[in-house]
Amino acid sequence: MSITREKIIELGEDLIRTKGYNAFSYQDISSELGIKNAAIHYYFPSKENLGTSIVKTNIQRFEEMAENMKSRGFDEWHQLETFIKIYTKSHREQKRCIVGSLGPDINSLSENTVAELRRISELILKWLTATLTSGREKGLFAFNEEPQIKALLILSSLVASLQLARLIDKIEYKSFCNAILEDLRM
Amino acid sequence: MSITREKIIELGEDLIRTKGYNAFSYQDISSELGIKNAAIHYYFPSKENLGTSIVKTNIQRFEEMAENMKSRGFDEWHQLETFIKIYTKSHREQKRCIVGSLGPDINSLSENTVAELRRISELILKWLTATLTSGREKGLFAFNEEPQIKALLILSSLVASLQLARLIDKIEYKSFCNAILEDLRM
DNA sequence: AAATATACTTACTAATAAGTAAGTTTGCAA
DNA sequence: TTGCAAACTTACTTATTAGTAAGTATATTT
């Protein structure tokens, strides 16, 4: 795999998560990487193409993380904790998550990109639902809602909190994330 | 006040909430209203200007709603229920809320627009925190978290759920909103 | 050594964007 | 009736955008 290609994907993701999809251009990437505009088109013929590839990369990354936690034998509490760390890291880096960044733009994104965005959203929600279900069965979590509803509550809290935290300074992000976990304690 | 001006604001808000700030243009508005591009510039010299005015309109609307509920003597439960109805309505109309729409774009918005966006976010969070605090004091709500944390949990859930609901069809939005309320029941 | 594929650059096109300056119509006031 | 302000339109500029076609240097294969 090409290093340039990887750098484009990495920088493109950063730009989506800081500026937003419709606010970044191929120029932003090319000038940063010291290459020409057309070089990006060489790897990603269209912006839609790049957007889709970036979401696909995120899907792969999430799948690898979930796989990794499973194979290492993390219990459900530990898995959820690790998942939430993705968001505290994003918060530290002043970035939003890919779903929260692209979500508001679905009416101006291509079909392919939206399809991948749906895939990752469903994937995460499914994983979270499954984790909550088995965690509750094992007596690790306590909650009254349907697992799917609870998963959606947690996920949407995390997604939007990254946005709100950038708008309201006085938010203590760590205690916010802690509250999500503590709410599940037996 | 001019009718055209009001129509521009209304349509502009719709466009922000469906396509996103950086995806809509003055052309989208002018063609829809049957006027020329420059007519919009007559009322709003710059796009930044229009954006800021739209957020200001939202602030006014929220303040009027809060005022109205107070003067009508709604109890805290009823107030929260009414507040959540804003989101079920948005969901029905396939729109996101203004905070969730503009939030991801703060790095490509003007200072003035960001300032107003901060104002409305803080306003809503403050109102929600106060409502939760007095509601719990009166024995209408039950929750263990700090009111501000709980307010942020609820608000971020609502904001992002509008995005996620557009991505994942199988979400039952009403039961999701219900879960938020039920979670607070004594 | 010749041919070919990779990884680009140069140089451009066409479309669309925000924004502006100057002119026009319409209603109202002096 | 003239003057003036409000509410636009016409016609334009400038900047930026995604995207492309054709060329070039370098490395690799045949």
Short mmCIF file of C-alpha atoms (C1' of nucleotides) in Angstrom, two decimals:
data_model
loop_
_atom_site.label_atom_id
_atom_site.label_comp_id
_atom_site.label_asym_id
_atom_site.label_seq_id
_atom_site.Cartn_x
_atom_site.Cartn_y
_atom_site.Cartn_z
CA MET A 1 0.00 0.00 0.00
CA SER A 2 1.14 3.50 -0.82
CA ILE A 3 2.30 5.80 1.96
CA THR A 4 0.87 8.84 0.17
CA ARG A 5 -2.49 7.12 -0.11
CA GLU A 6 -2.47 6.38 3.61
CA LYS A 7 -1.47 9.95 4.44
CA ILE A 8 -4.32 11.28 2.31
CA ILE A 9 -6.82 9.07 4.12
CA GLU A 10 -5.43 10.04 7.51
CA LEU A 11 -5.43 13.76 6.77
CA GLY A 12 -8.83 13.56 5.11
CA GLU A 13 -10.27 11.95 8.21
CA ASP A 14 -8.75 14.67 10.37
CA LEU A 15 -10.23 17.36 8.14
CA ILE A 16 -13.70 15.78 8.19
CA ARG A 17 -13.57 15.48 11.95
CA THR A 18 -12.40 19.08 12.51
CA LYS A 19 -13.82 21.15 9.64
CA GLY A 20 -16.48 18.90 8.19
CA TYR A 21 -16.87 17.16 4.84
CA ASN A 22 -18.18 20.12 2.84
CA ALA A 23 -15.67 22.53 4.34
CA PHE A 24 -12.47 20.76 3.32
CA SER A 25 -10.99 20.61 -0.16
CA TYR A 26 -8.35 18.63 -2.01
CA GLN A 27 -6.20 21.76 -1.72
CA ASP A 28 -6.20 21.42 2.08
CA ILE A 29 -4.71 17.97 1.72
CA SER A 30 -2.32 18.63 -1.16
CA SER A 31 -0.75 21.72 0.40
CA GLU A 32 -0.31 19.95 3.72
CA LEU A 33 1.31 16.93 2.10
CA GLY A 34 3.39 18.99 -0.33
CA ILE A 35 1.88 17.34 -3.36
CA LYS A 36 -0.33 18.57 -6.19
CA ASN A 37 -4.08 18.51 -6.36
CA ALA A 38 -4.09 15.95 -9.15
CA ALA A 39 -2.04 13.53 -7.07
CA ILE A 40 -5.03 13.07 -4.80
CA HIS A 41 -7.26 12.47 -7.77
CA TYR A 42 -4.80 9.80 -8.84
CA TYR A 43 -5.60 7.82 -5.69
CA PHE A 44 -9.16 9.00 -5.18
CA PRO A 45 -10.76 10.03 -8.49
CA SER A 46 -13.55 11.86 -6.72
CA LYS A 47 -14.13 13.36 -3.31
CA GLU A 48 -16.99 10.91 -2.84
CA ASN A 49 -14.46 8.19 -3.36
CA LEU A 50 -12.18 9.55 -0.66
CA GLY A 51 -15.08 10.04 1.75
CA THR A 52 -16.21 6.46 1.28
CA SER A 53 -12.68 5.13 1.78
CA ILE A 54 -12.32 7.10 4.99
CA VAL A 55 -15.51 5.63 6.43
CA LYS A 56 -14.42 2.15 5.33
CA THR A 57 -11.11 2.63 7.14
CA ASN A 58 -13.05 3.52 10.27
CA ILE A 59 -15.19 0.41 9.92
CA GLN A 60 -12.08 -1.73 9.69
CA ARG A 61 -10.51 -0.02 12.69
CA PHE A 62 -13.63 -0.58 14.80
CA GLU A 63 -13.90 -4.22 13.76
CA GLU A 64 -10.27 -4.80 14.65
CA MET A 65 -10.74 -3.19 18.06
CA ALA A 66 -13.83 -5.28 18.83
CA GLU A 67 -12.06 -8.43 17.66
CA ASN A 68 -9.00 -7.58 19.72
CA MET A 69 -10.97 -7.03 22.92
CA LYS A 70 -12.80 -10.30 22.39
CA SER A 71 -9.66 -12.33 21.77
CA ARG A 72 -7.99 -10.80 24.81
CA GLY A 73 -10.92 -11.88 26.93
CA PHE A 74 -11.98 -8.41 28.12
CA ASP A 75 -15.18 -8.63 30.14
CA GLU A 76 -18.13 -6.43 29.10
CA TRP A 77 -17.35 -3.68 31.60
CA HIS A 78 -13.78 -3.49 30.40
CA GLN A 79 -14.94 -3.49 26.77
CA LEU A 80 -17.32 -0.61 27.32
CA GLU A 81 -14.64 1.30 29.19
CA THR A 82 -12.26 0.82 26.28
CA PHE A 83 -14.95 1.90 23.80
CA ILE A 84 -15.60 5.10 25.76
CA LYS A 85 -11.88 5.84 25.69
CA ILE A 86 -12.19 6.42 21.95
CA TYR A 87 -14.32 9.43 22.79
CA THR A 88 -12.16 10.82 25.59
CA LYS A 89 -9.25 10.62 23.16
CA SER A 90 -11.26 12.42 20.48
CA HIS A 91 -12.18 15.05 23.03
CA ARG A 92 -8.54 15.58 23.99
CA GLU A 93 -7.65 15.98 20.32
CA GLN A 94 -10.48 18.44 19.75
CA LYS A 95 -12.05 16.18 17.17
CA ARG A 96 -15.47 14.73 16.68
CA CYS A 97 -16.15 11.12 15.73
CA ILE A 98 -16.70 10.19 12.10
CA VAL A 99 -20.40 9.43 12.62
CA GLY A 100 -21.04 12.75 14.34
CA SER A 101 -19.06 14.60 11.69
CA LEU A 102 -20.65 13.08 8.60
CA GLY A 103 -24.10 12.47 10.06
CA PRO A 104 -25.38 16.02 9.56
CA ASP A 105 -24.23 15.93 5.93
CA ILE A 106 -26.03 12.83 4.67
CA ASN A 107 -28.22 14.92 2.37
CA SER A 108 -25.14 16.25 0.63
CA LEU A 109 -23.13 13.02 0.55
CA SER A 110 -23.06 10.41 -2.18
CA GLU A 111 -25.05 7.20 -1.91
CA ASN A 112 -21.93 5.11 -1.43
CA THR A 113 -20.63 7.24 1.42
CA VAL A 114 -24.03 7.23 3.12
CA ALA A 115 -24.18 3.45 2.74
CA GLU A 116 -20.85 3.05 4.53
CA LEU A 117 -21.90 5.56 7.16
CA ARG A 118 -25.03 3.52 7.79
CA ARG A 119 -22.91 0.38 8.01
CA ILE A 120 -20.59 1.77 10.68
CA SER A 121 -23.46 3.25 12.69
CA GLU A 122 -25.34 -0.02 12.67
CA LEU A 123 -22.16 -1.94 13.41
CA ILE A 124 -21.37 0.13 16.49
CA LEU A 125 -24.96 0.08 17.72
CA LYS A 126 -25.16 -3.67 17.25
CA TRP A 127 -21.89 -4.23 19.09
CA LEU A 128 -22.98 -1.96 21.93
CA THR A 129 -26.36 -3.68 22.17
CA ALA A 130 -24.73 -7.10 22.29
CA THR A 131 -22.20 -5.96 24.89
CA LEU A 132 -24.92 -4.50 27.10
CA THR A 133 -27.06 -7.62 26.74
CA SER A 134 -24.39 -10.13 27.69
CA GLY A 135 -22.99 -7.81 30.34
CA ARG A 136 -26.37 -7.59 32.03
CA GLU A 137 -26.85 -11.35 31.79
CA LYS A 138 -23.55 -11.84 33.58
CA GLY A 139 -24.56 -9.36 36.25
CA LEU A 140 -21.98 -6.76 35.24
CA PHE A 141 -24.45 -4.08 34.20
CA ALA A 142 -27.73 -2.89 35.66
CA PHE A 143 -30.32 -1.08 33.54
CA ASN A 144 -34.05 -1.26 32.96
CA GLU A 145 -34.41 -0.27 29.33
CA GLU A 146 -34.30 -2.57 26.33
CA PRO A 147 -30.63 -3.12 25.48
CA GLN A 148 -31.04 -1.56 22.03
CA ILE A 149 -32.62 1.57 23.49
CA LYS A 150 -29.93 1.77 26.16
CA ALA A 151 -27.24 1.34 23.51
CA LEU A 152 -28.73 4.16 21.48
CA LEU A 153 -28.89 6.38 24.56
CA ILE A 154 -25.23 5.79 25.33
CA LEU A 155 -24.05 6.09 21.73
CA SER A 156 -25.95 9.30 21.01
CA SER A 157 -24.72 10.78 24.29
CA LEU A 158 -21.14 10.12 23.28
CA VAL A 159 -21.53 11.32 19.70
CA ALA A 160 -23.14 14.65 20.54
CA SER A 161 -21.12 15.28 23.68
CA LEU A 162 -18.01 15.77 21.55
CA GLN A 163 -19.82 18.58 19.76
CA LEU A 164 -21.31 20.13 22.87
CA ALA A 165 -18.01 19.99 24.72
CA ARG A 166 -16.48 22.17 22.02
CA LEU A 167 -19.30 24.66 22.43
CA ILE A 168 -19.53 24.77 26.21
CA ASP A 169 -16.14 25.02 27.92
CA LYS A 170 -17.27 24.35 31.42
CA ILE A 171 -18.12 20.76 30.59
CA GLU A 172 -15.98 18.27 32.48
CA TYR A 173 -15.76 15.61 29.84
CA LYS A 174 -14.25 12.92 32.03
CA SER A 175 -16.95 13.12 34.67
CA PHE A 176 -19.50 13.05 31.91
CA CYS A 177 -18.09 9.78 30.57
CA ASN A 178 -17.82 8.47 34.10
CA ALA A 179 -21.51 9.17 34.63
CA ILE A 180 -22.36 6.95 31.67
CA LEU A 181 -20.43 4.08 33.20
CA GLU A 182 -21.58 4.67 36.77
CA ASP A 183 -25.18 4.65 35.56
CA LEU A 184 -24.65 1.00 34.59
CA ARG A 185 -23.10 -0.11 37.90
CA MET A 186 -25.02 -2.76 39.84
CA MET B 1 -40.45 43.31 9.31
CA SER B 2 -40.15 42.15 5.75
CA ILE B 3 -41.88 38.97 4.64
CA THR B 4 -39.03 38.15 2.25
CA ARG B 5 -36.53 38.52 5.06
CA GLU B 6 -38.52 36.12 7.21
CA LYS B 7 -38.84 33.63 4.37
CA ILE B 8 -35.08 33.72 3.82
CA ILE B 9 -34.44 33.02 7.49
CA GLU B 10 -36.99 30.21 7.54
CA LEU B 11 -35.66 28.56 4.39
CA GLY B 12 -32.08 29.09 5.47
CA GLU B 13 -32.78 27.29 8.73
CA ASP B 14 -34.39 24.42 6.85
CA LEU B 15 -31.37 24.14 4.57
CA ILE B 16 -28.92 24.16 7.48
CA ARG B 17 -30.95 21.50 9.25
CA THR B 18 -31.26 19.24 6.21
CA LYS B 19 -28.13 19.80 4.07
CA GLY B 20 -25.78 21.58 6.45
CA TYR B 21 -24.30 25.08 6.51
CA ASN B 22 -21.48 24.49 4.05
CA ALA B 23 -23.67 22.56 1.63
CA PHE B 24 -26.30 25.22 0.98
CA SER B 25 -25.91 28.33 -1.14
CA TYR B 26 -27.74 31.60 -1.68
CA GLN B 27 -28.86 30.07 -4.99
CA ASP B 28 -30.79 27.38 -3.11
CA ILE B 29 -32.74 30.10 -1.35
CA SER B 30 -33.19 32.50 -4.26
CA SER B 31 -34.45 29.88 -6.70
CA GLU B 32 -36.88 28.51 -4.13
CA LEU B 33 -38.26 31.97 -3.30
CA GLY B 34 -38.28 33.12 -6.92
CA ILE B 35 -35.96 36.04 -6.25
CA LYS B 36 -32.44 36.87 -7.33
CA ASN B 37 -29.23 36.09 -5.56
CA ALA B 38 -28.53 39.72 -4.82
CA ALA B 39 -31.88 40.11 -3.06
CA ILE B 40 -30.61 37.87 -0.28
CA HIS B 41 -27.44 39.95 -0.04
CA TYR B 42 -29.69 42.98 0.35
CA TYR B 43 -31.04 41.55 3.60
CA PHE B 44 -28.00 39.54 4.64
CA PRO B 45 -24.79 41.05 3.21
CA SER B 46 -22.85 37.87 3.93
CA LYS B 47 -23.63 34.24 4.55
CA GLU B 48 -22.09 34.59 7.99
CA ASN B 49 -24.66 37.27 8.63
CA LEU B 50 -27.52 34.99 7.65
CA GLY B 51 -26.14 32.14 9.73
CA THR B 52 -25.88 34.31 12.80
CA SER B 53 -29.41 35.65 12.31
CA ILE B 54 -30.77 32.12 12.02
CA VAL B 55 -29.18 31.08 15.31
CA LYS B 56 -30.46 34.28 16.95
CA THR B 57 -33.97 33.46 15.77
CA ASN B 58 -33.63 30.05 17.38
CA ILE B 59 -32.49 31.61 20.64
CA GLN B 60 -35.53 33.88 20.65
CA ARG B 61 -37.84 30.97 19.88
CA PHE B 62 -36.41 28.91 22.72
CA GLU B 63 -36.62 31.79 25.19
CA GLU B 64 -40.24 32.39 24.24
CA MET B 65 -41.07 28.72 24.70
CA ALA B 66 -39.42 28.59 28.13
CA GLU B 67 -41.15 31.82 29.15
CA ASN B 68 -44.46 30.51 27.90
CA MET B 69 -44.24 27.25 29.82
CA LYS B 70 -43.32 29.12 32.97
CA SER B 71 -46.16 31.63 32.71
CA ARG B 72 -48.64 28.84 32.05
CA GLY B 73 -47.51 27.11 35.22
CA PHE B 74 -46.30 23.86 33.60
CA ASP B 75 -44.68 21.62 36.20
CA GLU B 76 -41.14 20.34 35.50
CA TRP B 77 -42.27 17.01 34.11
CA HIS B 78 -44.62 18.73 31.71
CA GLN B 79 -41.89 21.18 30.73
CA LEU B 80 -39.42 18.43 29.93
CA GLU B 81 -42.08 16.56 27.98
CA THR B 82 -42.75 19.68 25.93
CA PHE B 83 -39.04 20.22 25.35
CA ILE B 84 -38.62 16.67 24.08
CA LYS B 85 -41.51 17.23 21.67
CA ILE B 86 -39.27 19.66 19.77
CA TYR B 87 -37.12 16.67 18.88
CA THR B 88 -39.93 14.28 18.00
CA LYS B 89 -41.23 17.00 15.67
CA SER B 90 -37.78 17.45 14.13
CA HIS B 91 -37.57 13.71 13.67
CA ARG B 92 -40.94 13.60 11.92
CA GLU B 93 -39.81 16.38 9.60
CA GLN B 94 -36.51 14.61 8.86
CA LYS B 95 -34.55 17.52 10.22
CA ARG B 96 -31.81 17.85 12.78
CA CYS B 97 -31.73 20.56 15.44
CA ILE B 98 -29.76 23.73 14.87
CA VAL B 99 -27.12 22.84 17.47
CA GLY B 100 -26.56 19.39 16.00
CA SER B 101 -26.44 20.82 12.49
CA LEU B 102 -24.00 23.67 13.08
CA GLY B 103 -22.00 22.02 15.86
CA PRO B 104 -19.75 19.97 13.56
CA ASP B 105 -18.99 23.09 11.51
CA ILE B 106 -17.65 25.42 14.21
CA ASN B 107 -14.18 25.35 12.69
CA SER B 108 -15.56 26.70 9.42
CA LEU B 109 -18.06 29.18 10.87
CA SER B 110 -17.47 32.84 11.65
CA GLU B 111 -16.75 34.02 15.17
CA ASN B 112 -20.13 35.70 15.45
CA THR B 113 -22.04 32.62 14.42
CA VAL B 114 -20.04 30.44 16.81
CA ALA B 115 -20.72 32.95 19.61
CA GLU B 116 -24.47 32.68 19.06
CA LEU B 117 -24.21 28.91 18.79
CA ARG B 118 -22.43 28.84 22.14
CA ARG B 119 -25.12 31.08 23.58
CA ILE B 120 -27.99 28.82 22.53
CA SER B 121 -26.18 25.67 23.69
CA GLU B 122 -25.45 27.15 27.09
CA LEU B 123 -28.97 28.54 27.32
CA ILE B 124 -30.59 25.18 26.67
CA LEU B 125 -28.22 23.35 28.99
CA LYS B 126 -28.78 25.89 31.73
CA TRP B 127 -32.54 25.66 31.35
CA LEU B 128 -32.42 21.86 31.38
CA THR B 129 -30.17 21.83 34.44
CA ALA B 130 -32.50 24.20 36.31
CA THR B 131 -35.56 22.21 35.32
CA LEU B 132 -33.99 18.95 36.49
CA THR B 133 -32.82 20.53 39.75
CA SER B 134 -36.17 21.99 40.78
CA GLY B 135 -38.04 18.96 39.45
CA ARG B 136 -35.99 16.67 41.65
CA GLU B 137 -36.44 18.97 44.66
CA LYS B 138 -40.20 18.75 44.18
CA GLY B 139 -39.99 14.97 43.92
CA LEU B 140 -41.00 14.86 40.26
CA PHE B 141 -37.73 13.42 38.98
CA ALA B 142 -35.38 10.75 40.29
CA PHE B 143 -31.72 10.61 39.27
CA ASN B 144 -28.39 10.18 40.98
CA GLU B 145 -26.07 12.27 38.82
CA GLU B 146 -25.26 15.95 39.25
CA PRO B 147 -28.08 17.88 37.53
CA GLN B 148 -25.66 19.46 35.06
CA ILE B 149 -24.24 16.09 34.08
CA LYS B 150 -27.72 14.62 33.76
CA ALA B 151 -28.77 17.60 31.64
CA LEU B 152 -25.82 17.08 29.34
CA LEU B 153 -26.61 13.38 29.07
CA ILE B 154 -30.18 14.09 28.05
CA LEU B 155 -29.36 16.95 25.70
CA SER B 156 -26.60 15.10 23.87
CA SER B 157 -28.82 12.04 23.57
CA LEU B 158 -31.49 14.13 21.90
CA VAL B 159 -29.12 16.04 19.64
CA ALA B 160 -27.33 12.99 18.23
CA SER B 161 -30.36 10.75 18.13
CA LEU B 162 -31.79 12.89 15.33
CA GLN B 163 -28.70 12.10 13.30
CA LEU B 164 -28.56 8.42 14.18
CA ALA B 165 -32.26 7.96 13.50
CA ARG B 166 -31.66 9.11 9.93
CA LEU B 167 -28.86 6.59 9.57
CA ILE B 168 -30.48 3.58 11.22
CA ASP B 169 -34.06 3.02 10.10
CA LYS B 170 -35.00 0.47 12.68
CA ILE B 171 -34.81 3.01 15.48
CA GLU B 172 -38.16 3.62 17.14
CA TYR B 173 -37.74 7.27 17.91
CA LYS B 174 -40.76 7.58 20.16
CA SER B 175 -39.76 4.76 22.45
CA PHE B 176 -36.29 6.24 22.58
CA CYS B 177 -37.68 9.58 23.80
CA ASN B 178 -39.96 7.73 26.16
CA ALA B 179 -36.97 5.97 27.68
CA ILE B 180 -35.39 9.32 28.49
CA LEU B 181 -38.48 10.37 30.39
CA GLU B 182 -39.10 7.01 32.03
CA ASP B 183 -35.53 6.99 33.29
CA LEU B 184 -36.44 10.05 35.39
CA ARG B 185 -39.63 8.61 36.88
CA MET B 186 -39.69 8.18 40.68
"C1'" DA C 1 17.69 -2.63 -24.01
"C1'" DA C 2 12.86 -1.95 -24.59
"C1'" DA C 3 8.41 -1.89 -22.78
"C1'" DT C 4 5.47 -1.05 -19.16
"C1'" DA C 5 3.45 0.32 -14.88
"C1'" DT C 6 3.66 3.48 -10.87
"C1'" DA C 7 3.45 7.84 -9.02
"C1'" DC C 8 3.10 11.66 -9.81
"C1'" DT C 9 3.22 17.13 -12.18
"C1'" DT C 10 1.73 20.68 -15.42
"C1'" DA C 11 -1.71 23.01 -17.12
"C1'" DC C 12 -6.11 23.35 -17.88
"C1'" DT C 13 -11.66 23.42 -17.76
"C1'" DA C 14 -16.22 24.06 -16.23
"C1'" DA C 15 -19.10 24.92 -12.52
"C1'" DT C 16 -20.39 27.16 -8.64
"C1'" DA C 17 -19.62 30.10 -4.81
"C1'" DA C 18 -19.98 34.59 -2.29
"C1'" DG C 19 -20.16 39.16 -2.96
"C1'" DT C 20 -20.72 43.99 -5.30
"C1'" DA C 21 -21.85 48.15 -7.96
"C1'" DA C 22 -25.08 50.35 -10.41
"C1'" DG C 23 -29.51 50.66 -12.07
"C1'" DT C 24 -34.86 50.11 -11.77
"C1'" DT C 25 -39.46 50.02 -9.90
"C1'" DT C 26 -42.80 51.23 -6.50
"C1'" DG C 27 -44.97 53.56 -2.89
"C1'" DC C 28 -45.06 57.40 0.13
"C1'" DA C 29 -43.94 61.87 2.04
"C1'" DA C 30 -43.01 66.84 1.61
"C1'" DT D 1 -44.68 67.13 -8.59
"C1'" DT D 2 -40.57 66.18 -6.90
"C1'" DG D 3 -37.67 63.70 -3.81
"C1'" DC D 4 -36.52 59.86 -1.46
"C1'" DA D 5 -36.20 55.46 0.65
"C1'" DA D 6 -37.29 50.49 0.37
"C1'" DA D 7 -36.97 46.45 -2.17
"C1'" DC D 8 -35.35 44.66 -5.29
"C1'" DT D 9 -32.85 43.20 -10.51
"C1'" DT D 10 -29.10 43.19 -13.88
"C1'" DA D 11 -24.81 42.24 -14.73
"C1'" DC D 12 -20.69 41.55 -13.16
"C1'" DT D 13 -16.11 40.06 -10.54
"C1'" DT D 14 -13.15 37.19 -8.05
"C1'" DA D 15 -12.12 33.03 -5.79
"C1'" DT D 16 -12.44 28.41 -5.18
"C1'" DT D 17 -14.00 24.07 -6.30
"C1'" DA D 18 -13.86 19.21 -8.22
"C1'" DG D 19 -12.17 17.13 -11.90
"C1'" DT D 20 -9.32 15.92 -16.35
"C1'" DA D 21 -6.01 15.19 -20.14
"C1'" DA D 22 -1.55 14.90 -21.30
"C1'" DG D 23 3.05 14.72 -20.13
"C1'" DT D 24 7.33 13.18 -17.19
"C1'" DA D 25 10.47 10.81 -14.13
"C1'" DT D 26 11.53 6.58 -11.93
"C1'" DA D 27 11.51 1.95 -11.03
"C1'" DT D 28 10.36 -2.71 -12.52
"C1'" DT D 29 9.58 -6.31 -15.59
"C1'" DT D 30 10.33 -8.80 -19.99
#
